[in-house]
Amino acid sequence: MNMNEDNIKELEQIKQEREEYLNGWKRAKADFVNYQKDEAKRREELVKFSNEYLIRDLLPIVDSLEMYLAMTADSKEKKGVEMIYAQLVGELTKQGMEPIKALGELFDPALHEALGEMEAEQPSGTVAAELERGWKLNGKVIRPTRVKVAK
Amino acid sequence: MAKIIGIDLGTTNSAVAVVEGGEPRVLENAEGNRTTPSIVGLSKSNERLAGLLAKRQAVTNPQNTIFSVKRLIGRKYSDKDVQNDKKWLPYELKESASGGVEIKMADRWYTPEEISAMVLTKLKTDAEAKLGEKIEEAVITVPAYFDDSQRQATKNAGEIAGLKVRRIINEPTAAALAYGLNKQKDEQIVVYDFGGGTFDISVLEVSNDTIEVKSTGGDTHLGGDDFDKRINEYLVTEYKKQEGIDISKDPLALQRLKEAAERAKHELSTSLETEINLPYISSDSAGPKHFLMKLSRAKLEELVKDYIEHSIELTLKTVKEAGFKLNEIDEIVLVGGQTRMPAIQEAVKKAFGKEPHKGINPDEVVAIGAAVQGGILQGDVKDVLLLDVTPLSLGIETLGGVFTRLVDKNTTVPTAKSQVFSTAADNQTSVEIHVLQGERQMASDNKTLAKFILDGIPPSPRGMPQVEVTFDIDANGIVNVSAKDKASGKSQSVHIEASTSLSKDEVERLKKEAALHETEDKKKREIVELRNNAESLVYLGEKSLREAGEKVSAEIKEVIQKKIDALKAVKDSNDTEAIKRATEELSQEVQKIGQAMHGSSQGPAQPGPTASSTDGDK
């Protein structure tokens, strides 16, 4: 068979187009498979941390109860609130919540948020005062502990 | 192929997005947030920090925590703005050998490019972790007013971070890209960008797929943070008036108040009033003190009124400088978190007499636009393969004139969907497939695309034959509808080429009409469905009576016959309650026979959808 130049040109063009389309198809397919994987991962995370927003919004209530307990003299009523507080924290612990240790530890911005510095007997750079407790949910910091750092 | 990410490198916050499968999406950082503070720090233990962690240690380490470096990048030390900013920035600056700026962090001097590169490195690393692949290329955005030196410096920062900067694009251009406005013909666009710390206004002109900046303006020291400050000051002053206590010296109280104020600001974007409730904010000799105050949207608007007015003045000035009249502006795009405030949206709308674009998250729209640009450079699938959607729903007419959808509107094509239907009468040997397009519930209100008949169905009781109807739409929008009788294997089909030939206006009109008639259509359809149900129950009842013969007592038969007659009497009326009641009563009686005559009730005998639909792409 005799191929003239036009035919060869056309064939080359078709070859090139074929490559282009095949690549596009492969890419679309790969994107889809990746998307499915991502979606599965996202769903997994969603399940794991679905409570995160709710719990984060509940933390100020935990704080308020703690402040009440710290500032109120012992009484029958206080005992009641203490028990309510224990109930609440117990439930949060069951959900995977865990308080972050801070006092006396070396200041670590991954766990702590500095609101100021203060003179203290402790070594410089360690947490001298805990202002607001931080929390981890299943190992992830959902609120850092607010601290003052020793000068 | 490695992806090209889009980076919105902001003064206070940055964001990263990428195009995947033709769709841009924002990537969360290691801390799980969609934006990252543009802050870098060197901790006392000599550890380099970037983003949120740098922010958390800022107060204890102000000299070694660098923020707002975007205000310095690519500028001369002698620049008036640099000299002004130097006054309030807590870290040290000096003039470099070449006349540029150098920043001191710990005991070393860095160029702004190097600092910016640390932010970019954090963004890159987190994006890589999120995508699970290496990132080598990026599109980075800069303000439209950045000069060559500032652009070059930003590009250098990218290179230092190990990114090949494929393009530096303007932030307003990115925002316009995110909304797809680059495809418009000869339009004037205003981008109103109210960020955390800066207010930028840009006038763009789109023609022949290029976006040109006609003028820029704004205030580099006005932003959402100023709004927060105003609210804070107001709350502190009010509290002092009420309780006589100054909480501005207590860092925790102030922090709690700041967060509550910010949350209140956000809430007031959707509600008219909010309450700030902070128990035990402080204490004095008399005991603990609480903070409880209501804040209304009106009060908030009053507090920041001058800021909003100022921003509108600047906007009008910038439009004028571009040489345009206000009515020549075709589109307005809102960028920046602060534009969520209804008062701002109103003010912009009032100034231009037009509804601004605000569908995309204003904190993310610039990063998304940068990712779209990255996608274009990469030649993402979208460019080669533009996938269409069906503008209107497609389906067929079923018993009682109901329109049964097979393909919903906005389904991406190519696609194929099928569903199994049945006959409406005993010994029916042919079915008419009436193909329709539209959003209304009843067939007669929609547009007929084709009609064809499938015959040769072997005679059998109603509801028994299985006719599979398949809609197959190819990439060009050509619809192939086929109907196949599963028992005999006979099939018929039709090609419809004109299904997408409706004009945009026509599609819009049809959609509007459907929305308008929604409730009334639903009612109509409900009645038809009730009637269909009633009919098949009457059929089932009569059939059961015939087949029951001697097995069922005459009394029961008589009761059922009465109930059948009662249902027959009301089924064609419009009294839904009566139909429902009669259907219910008959159904209970018929079940009694069913229990005795096992096997007589064979599922739904209704000639509507009788089997699960299957779909998949071709």
Short mmCIF file of C-alpha atoms in Angstrom, two decimals, chain B residues 46-417:
data_model
loop_
_atom_site.label_atom_id
_atom_site.label_comp_id
_atom_site.label_asym_id
_atom_site.label_seq_id
_atom_site.Cartn_x
_atom_site.Cartn_y
_atom_site.Cartn_z
CA ASN B 46 15.62 27.66 68.97
CA GLU B 47 12.91 25.77 67.20
CA ARG B 48 11.46 27.31 64.08
CA LEU B 49 7.67 27.65 64.20
CA ALA B 50 5.18 28.65 61.53
CA GLY B 51 1.44 29.22 61.48
CA LEU B 52 -0.77 28.64 64.51
CA LEU B 53 2.08 27.43 66.73
CA ALA B 54 4.04 30.62 66.09
CA LYS B 55 0.95 32.61 66.97
CA ARG B 56 0.45 30.78 70.26
CA GLN B 57 3.85 31.75 71.58
CA ALA B 58 3.84 35.31 70.20
CA VAL B 59 3.24 37.14 73.50
CA THR B 60 6.16 35.53 75.26
CA ASN B 61 8.44 36.10 72.34
CA PRO B 62 7.43 39.30 70.53
CA GLN B 63 10.89 40.18 69.20
CA ASN B 64 11.26 36.78 67.57
CA THR B 65 7.76 36.38 66.19
CA ILE B 66 7.42 37.84 62.75
CA PHE B 67 4.01 38.66 61.27
CA SER B 68 2.72 40.99 58.54
CA VAL B 69 5.91 40.44 56.56
CA LYS B 70 3.84 40.99 53.43
CA ARG B 71 3.89 44.69 54.34
CA LEU B 72 7.67 44.67 53.91
CA ILE B 73 8.42 42.25 51.10
CA GLY B 74 10.07 43.75 48.03
CA ARG B 75 10.09 47.26 49.46
CA LYS B 76 12.95 49.68 50.03
CA TYR B 77 13.81 50.39 53.65
CA SER B 78 13.34 54.09 52.90
CA ASP B 79 9.79 53.43 51.63
CA LYS B 80 7.31 55.63 53.50
CA ASP B 81 5.08 52.66 54.32
CA VAL B 82 7.97 50.67 55.74
CA GLN B 83 8.95 53.58 57.95
CA ASN B 84 5.35 53.88 59.17
CA ASP B 85 4.99 50.17 59.86
CA LYS B 86 8.34 50.11 61.63
CA LYS B 87 6.83 52.26 64.36
CA TRP B 88 4.33 49.63 65.47
CA LEU B 89 5.96 46.34 64.50
CA PRO B 90 7.46 44.75 67.65
CA TYR B 91 10.41 43.18 65.85
CA GLU B 92 13.58 44.90 64.69
CA LEU B 93 14.17 46.14 61.13
CA LYS B 94 17.24 47.51 59.38
CA GLU B 95 18.35 48.57 55.95
CA SER B 96 20.10 45.89 53.90
CA ALA B 97 23.21 46.50 51.82
CA SER B 98 21.06 46.84 48.70
CA GLY B 99 18.63 49.28 50.32
CA GLY B 100 15.99 46.66 51.09
CA VAL B 101 14.60 45.59 54.47
CA GLU B 102 16.09 43.06 56.86
CA ILE B 103 14.32 41.58 59.86
CA LYS B 104 15.92 40.37 63.05
CA MET B 105 14.80 37.06 64.48
CA ALA B 106 16.86 35.75 67.42
CA ASP B 107 20.43 36.72 66.58
CA ARG B 108 20.21 36.59 62.80
CA TRP B 109 19.01 38.99 60.15
CA TYR B 110 16.61 37.68 57.53
CA THR B 111 15.21 39.15 54.33
CA PRO B 112 11.39 39.36 54.08
CA GLU B 113 11.66 36.74 51.29
CA GLU B 114 13.23 34.28 53.70
CA ILE B 115 10.52 34.87 56.30
CA SER B 116 7.78 34.53 53.69
CA ALA B 117 9.46 31.33 52.50
CA MET B 118 9.05 29.86 56.00
CA VAL B 119 5.29 30.44 55.80
CA LEU B 120 5.25 28.95 52.30
CA THR B 121 7.26 25.92 53.46
CA LYS B 122 4.68 25.25 56.15
CA LEU B 123 1.86 25.56 53.58
CA LYS B 124 3.69 23.29 51.14
CA THR B 125 4.52 20.61 53.72
CA ASP B 126 0.96 20.51 55.03
CA ALA B 127 -0.47 20.37 51.49
CA GLU B 128 1.86 17.47 50.67
CA ALA B 129 0.72 15.61 53.78
CA LYS B 130 -2.90 16.22 52.85
CA LEU B 131 -2.53 15.16 49.21
CA GLY B 132 -0.07 12.37 49.89
CA GLU B 133 2.21 13.46 47.07
CA LYS B 134 5.08 15.85 46.46
CA ILE B 135 4.28 19.41 45.46
CA GLU B 136 6.74 21.22 43.26
CA GLU B 137 4.79 23.95 41.56
CA ALA B 138 2.51 26.72 42.70
CA VAL B 139 0.56 29.79 41.69
CA ILE B 140 0.87 32.54 44.31
CA THR B 141 -1.37 35.58 44.58
CA VAL B 142 -0.34 39.14 45.41
CA PRO B 143 -2.28 42.41 45.77
CA ALA B 144 -3.01 44.12 42.46
CA TYR B 145 -0.98 47.17 43.54
CA PHE B 146 2.25 45.15 44.07
CA ASP B 147 5.03 46.48 41.85
CA ASP B 148 7.61 44.42 39.97
CA SER B 149 10.00 44.34 42.89
CA GLN B 150 7.32 43.08 45.30
CA ARG B 151 6.19 40.45 42.79
CA GLN B 152 9.73 39.31 42.15
CA ALA B 153 10.41 39.08 45.89
CA THR B 154 7.26 36.99 46.39
CA LYS B 155 8.37 34.73 43.57
CA ASN B 156 11.80 34.41 45.21
CA ALA B 157 10.13 33.46 48.49
CA GLY B 158 8.40 30.64 46.65
CA GLU B 159 11.65 29.43 45.12
CA ILE B 160 13.38 29.49 48.55
CA ALA B 161 10.54 27.31 49.85
CA GLY B 162 11.32 24.85 47.08
CA LEU B 163 8.38 25.76 44.88
CA LYS B 164 8.58 26.51 41.20
CA VAL B 165 6.34 29.54 40.97
CA ARG B 166 4.48 29.01 37.73
CA ARG B 167 2.77 32.34 37.95
CA ILE B 168 2.19 35.29 40.25
CA ILE B 169 -1.39 36.49 39.83
CA ASN B 170 -3.38 39.34 41.31
CA GLU B 171 -5.68 38.56 44.22
CA PRO B 172 -8.72 40.24 42.61
CA THR B 173 -8.01 38.38 39.37
CA ALA B 174 -7.95 35.12 41.32
CA ALA B 175 -11.29 35.99 42.91
CA ALA B 176 -12.76 36.70 39.47
CA LEU B 177 -11.33 33.39 38.19
CA ALA B 178 -12.92 31.52 41.07
CA TYR B 179 -16.29 32.82 39.91
CA GLY B 180 -15.46 31.96 36.29
CA LEU B 181 -15.73 35.59 35.25
CA ASN B 182 -12.75 35.25 32.90
CA LYS B 183 -15.13 33.65 30.42
CA GLN B 184 -17.23 36.81 30.22
CA LYS B 185 -16.95 39.09 27.23
CA ASP B 186 -15.91 42.68 27.75
CA GLU B 187 -16.97 43.23 31.31
CA GLN B 188 -15.97 45.60 34.07
CA ILE B 189 -15.58 43.97 37.46
CA VAL B 190 -15.10 45.50 40.90
CA VAL B 191 -13.46 43.32 43.56
CA TYR B 192 -14.19 44.52 47.11
CA ASP B 193 -11.77 42.74 49.43
CA PHE B 194 -12.22 43.36 53.15
CA GLY B 195 -9.66 41.12 54.82
CA GLY B 196 -8.47 40.82 58.40
CA GLY B 197 -5.93 43.61 58.23
CA THR B 198 -6.23 45.23 54.82
CA PHE B 199 -8.93 46.64 52.58
CA ASP B 200 -8.28 46.40 48.84
CA ILE B 201 -10.45 47.57 46.02
CA SER B 202 -9.71 46.72 42.40
CA VAL B 203 -11.38 47.46 39.10
CA LEU B 204 -10.80 44.81 36.44
CA GLU B 205 -11.63 44.59 32.79
CA VAL B 206 -12.19 41.24 31.09
CA SER B 207 -11.81 40.87 27.35
CA ASN B 208 -10.65 38.00 25.15
CA ASP B 209 -9.91 35.73 28.10
CA THR B 210 -7.53 38.20 29.71
CA ILE B 211 -8.16 40.13 32.86
CA GLU B 212 -6.63 43.56 33.07
CA VAL B 213 -6.35 45.67 36.22
CA LYS B 214 -7.68 49.16 35.51
CA SER B 215 -7.21 50.72 38.93
CA THR B 216 -6.56 49.83 42.54
CA GLY B 217 -7.30 51.50 45.84
CA GLY B 218 -8.15 50.84 49.44
CA ASP B 219 -6.60 51.21 52.85
CA THR B 220 -3.73 48.93 53.85
CA HIS B 221 -4.49 49.47 57.53
CA LEU B 222 -8.19 48.82 57.66
CA GLY B 223 -9.67 45.37 58.20
CA GLY B 224 -11.94 43.08 60.13
CA ASP B 225 -9.54 43.26 63.08
CA ASP B 226 -10.48 46.93 63.47
CA PHE B 227 -14.13 45.87 63.76
CA ASP B 228 -13.19 43.40 66.49
CA LYS B 229 -11.24 46.08 68.32
CA ARG B 230 -14.22 48.44 68.24
CA ILE B 231 -16.53 45.77 69.67
CA ASN B 232 -13.98 44.94 72.35
CA GLU B 233 -13.50 48.53 73.39
CA TYR B 234 -17.24 48.97 73.56
CA LEU B 235 -17.72 45.90 75.71
CA VAL B 236 -14.88 46.83 78.09
CA THR B 237 -16.24 50.36 78.51
CA GLU B 238 -19.81 49.18 79.03
CA TYR B 239 -18.64 46.67 81.63
CA LYS B 240 -16.72 49.33 83.44
CA LYS B 241 -19.84 51.47 83.55
CA GLN B 242 -21.98 48.59 84.83
CA GLU B 243 -19.66 46.93 87.31
CA GLY B 244 -16.94 49.50 87.89
CA ILE B 245 -14.25 46.99 86.97
CA ASP B 246 -11.59 47.44 84.29
CA ILE B 247 -10.93 44.02 82.76
CA SER B 248 -8.56 45.34 80.12
CA LYS B 249 -5.60 44.49 82.36
CA ASP B 250 -6.51 40.84 82.88
CA PRO B 251 -5.11 38.82 79.95
CA LEU B 252 -7.43 35.82 80.34
CA ALA B 253 -10.53 37.96 80.78
CA LEU B 254 -9.50 40.00 77.76
CA GLN B 255 -8.85 36.90 75.69
CA ARG B 256 -12.20 35.42 76.64
CA LEU B 257 -13.90 38.69 75.81
CA LYS B 258 -12.08 38.93 72.49
CA GLU B 259 -13.19 35.48 71.45
CA ALA B 260 -16.75 36.10 72.61
CA ALA B 261 -16.78 39.39 70.69
CA GLU B 262 -15.57 37.71 67.53
CA ARG B 263 -18.17 34.98 67.89
CA ALA B 264 -20.84 37.61 68.51
CA LYS B 265 -19.75 39.40 65.33
CA HIS B 266 -20.11 36.18 63.36
CA GLU B 267 -23.48 35.38 64.88
CA LEU B 268 -24.79 38.84 64.09
CA SER B 269 -24.25 38.11 60.40
CA THR B 270 -27.18 35.73 60.59
CA SER B 271 -29.20 36.81 63.63
CA LEU B 272 -30.39 40.20 64.81
CA GLU B 273 -29.30 39.89 68.41
CA THR B 274 -26.85 37.81 70.40
CA GLU B 275 -25.92 37.44 74.05
CA ILE B 276 -22.39 37.48 75.40
CA ASN B 277 -22.37 35.30 78.48
CA LEU B 278 -19.08 34.95 80.37
CA PRO B 279 -19.52 33.81 83.96
CA TYR B 280 -16.71 34.48 86.43
CA ILE B 281 -14.93 36.94 84.19
CA SER B 282 -13.28 38.51 87.23
CA SER B 283 -13.72 39.03 90.93
CA ASP B 284 -13.30 41.68 93.58
CA SER B 285 -13.65 41.80 97.34
CA ALA B 286 -17.38 41.32 96.98
CA GLY B 287 -16.93 38.02 95.17
CA PRO B 288 -17.00 36.80 91.58
CA LYS B 289 -18.21 39.05 88.76
CA HIS B 290 -20.02 37.88 85.65
CA PHE B 291 -20.28 39.36 82.21
CA LEU B 292 -23.71 39.28 80.61
CA MET B 293 -24.58 41.65 77.81
CA LYS B 294 -26.83 41.68 74.78
CA LEU B 295 -25.45 42.95 71.51
CA SER B 296 -27.73 43.74 68.60
CA ARG B 297 -26.88 43.89 64.93
CA ALA B 298 -27.97 47.52 64.92
CA LYS B 299 -25.50 48.32 67.71
CA LEU B 300 -22.68 46.56 65.89
CA GLU B 301 -23.47 48.45 62.71
CA GLU B 302 -23.48 51.70 64.61
CA LEU B 303 -20.05 50.89 66.10
CA VAL B 304 -18.40 50.36 62.71
CA LYS B 305 -20.54 52.63 60.54
CA ASP B 306 -17.68 55.00 59.73
CA TYR B 307 -15.43 52.14 58.59
CA ILE B 308 -18.06 50.90 56.15
CA GLU B 309 -18.75 54.39 54.83
CA HIS B 310 -15.03 54.98 54.40
CA SER B 311 -14.70 51.74 52.41
CA ILE B 312 -17.53 52.74 50.08
CA GLU B 313 -15.97 56.18 49.51
CA LEU B 314 -12.69 54.50 48.59
CA THR B 315 -14.55 52.14 46.28
CA LEU B 316 -16.27 54.94 44.40
CA LYS B 317 -12.99 56.81 44.11
CA THR B 318 -11.22 53.78 42.65
CA VAL B 319 -13.98 53.19 40.09
CA LYS B 320 -13.71 56.82 39.07
CA GLU B 321 -9.94 56.53 38.71
CA ALA B 322 -10.44 53.59 36.37
CA GLY B 323 -12.43 55.94 34.15
CA PHE B 324 -15.73 54.14 34.58
CA LYS B 325 -19.15 55.25 35.67
CA LEU B 326 -20.86 53.22 38.39
CA ASN B 327 -23.49 51.88 35.98
CA GLU B 328 -20.75 50.55 33.69
CA ILE B 329 -19.68 48.02 36.31
CA ASP B 330 -21.08 44.61 35.35
CA GLU B 331 -20.04 42.44 38.27
CA ILE B 332 -19.01 42.94 41.89
CA VAL B 333 -17.10 40.25 43.76
CA LEU B 334 -16.86 40.15 47.55
CA VAL B 335 -13.66 38.82 49.13
CA GLY B 336 -12.53 38.57 52.75
CA GLY B 337 -14.32 37.30 55.85
CA GLN B 338 -15.62 40.71 56.85
CA THR B 339 -17.81 40.85 53.72
CA ARG B 340 -20.11 38.33 55.41
CA MET B 341 -21.48 41.27 57.37
CA PRO B 342 -24.95 42.08 55.99
CA ALA B 343 -24.39 45.83 56.41
CA ILE B 344 -21.37 45.65 54.08
CA GLN B 345 -23.23 43.60 51.50
CA GLU B 346 -26.07 46.11 51.65
CA ALA B 347 -23.75 49.09 51.32
CA VAL B 348 -22.02 47.59 48.28
CA LYS B 349 -25.32 46.65 46.71
CA LYS B 350 -26.66 50.14 47.28
CA ALA B 351 -23.57 51.78 45.80
CA PHE B 352 -23.76 49.82 42.55
CA GLY B 353 -27.46 48.96 42.44
CA LYS B 354 -26.46 45.34 41.81
CA GLU B 355 -26.29 42.13 43.75
CA PRO B 356 -22.62 41.22 44.40
CA HIS B 357 -21.18 37.71 43.93
CA LYS B 358 -20.77 36.04 47.30
CA GLY B 359 -21.43 32.31 46.83
CA ILE B 360 -17.87 31.15 47.45
CA ASN B 361 -16.43 31.32 50.97
CA PRO B 362 -14.88 34.82 50.99
CA ASP B 363 -11.91 33.61 53.08
CA GLU B 364 -11.08 31.00 50.45
CA VAL B 365 -12.08 32.54 47.15
CA VAL B 366 -8.59 33.87 46.34
CA ALA B 367 -6.86 30.53 47.04
CA ILE B 368 -9.53 28.78 44.96
CA GLY B 369 -8.92 31.19 42.08
CA ALA B 370 -5.18 30.56 42.33
CA ALA B 371 -5.85 26.81 42.19
CA VAL B 372 -8.07 27.33 39.13
CA GLN B 373 -5.17 29.17 37.47
CA GLY B 374 -2.90 26.26 38.48
CA GLY B 375 -5.39 23.86 36.92
CA ILE B 376 -5.39 25.83 33.67
CA LEU B 377 -1.56 25.86 33.56
CA GLN B 378 -1.49 22.17 34.26
CA GLY B 379 -3.95 21.58 31.45
CA ASP B 380 -6.25 19.80 33.80
CA VAL B 381 -8.86 17.51 32.30
CA LYS B 382 -11.42 20.25 32.44
CA ASP B 383 -9.67 22.14 29.67
CA VAL B 384 -9.60 19.25 27.24
CA LEU B 385 -12.80 17.65 28.31
CA LEU B 386 -15.61 19.99 29.14
CA LEU B 387 -18.29 17.89 30.76
CA ASP B 388 -21.82 19.08 30.26
CA VAL B 389 -24.83 18.68 32.46
CA THR B 390 -28.45 18.02 31.57
CA PRO B 391 -30.21 21.35 32.05
CA LEU B 392 -33.61 19.79 32.84
CA SER B 393 -34.87 16.49 34.18
CA LEU B 394 -35.78 13.68 31.79
CA GLY B 395 -38.32 10.95 32.33
CA ILE B 396 -41.47 9.22 31.12
CA GLU B 397 -45.19 9.42 31.72
CA THR B 398 -46.63 6.79 34.03
CA LEU B 399 -50.16 5.86 35.10
CA GLY B 400 -52.42 8.78 35.81
CA GLY B 401 -50.34 11.26 33.82
CA VAL B 402 -47.54 11.38 36.36
CA PHE B 403 -44.08 12.44 35.20
CA THR B 404 -41.55 9.90 36.53
CA ARG B 405 -37.98 11.19 36.42
CA LEU B 406 -35.12 8.98 35.38
CA VAL B 407 -32.38 11.55 34.94
CA ASP B 408 -32.38 14.49 37.35
CA LYS B 409 -31.43 17.96 36.17
CA ASN B 410 -27.75 18.90 36.58
CA THR B 411 -26.60 15.30 36.12
CA THR B 412 -23.17 15.26 34.50
CA VAL B 413 -23.15 13.51 31.12
CA PRO B 414 -22.33 10.98 29.67
CA THR B 415 -24.60 8.91 31.85
CA ALA B 416 -27.06 6.04 31.71
CA LYS B 417 -29.98 5.32 34.03
#
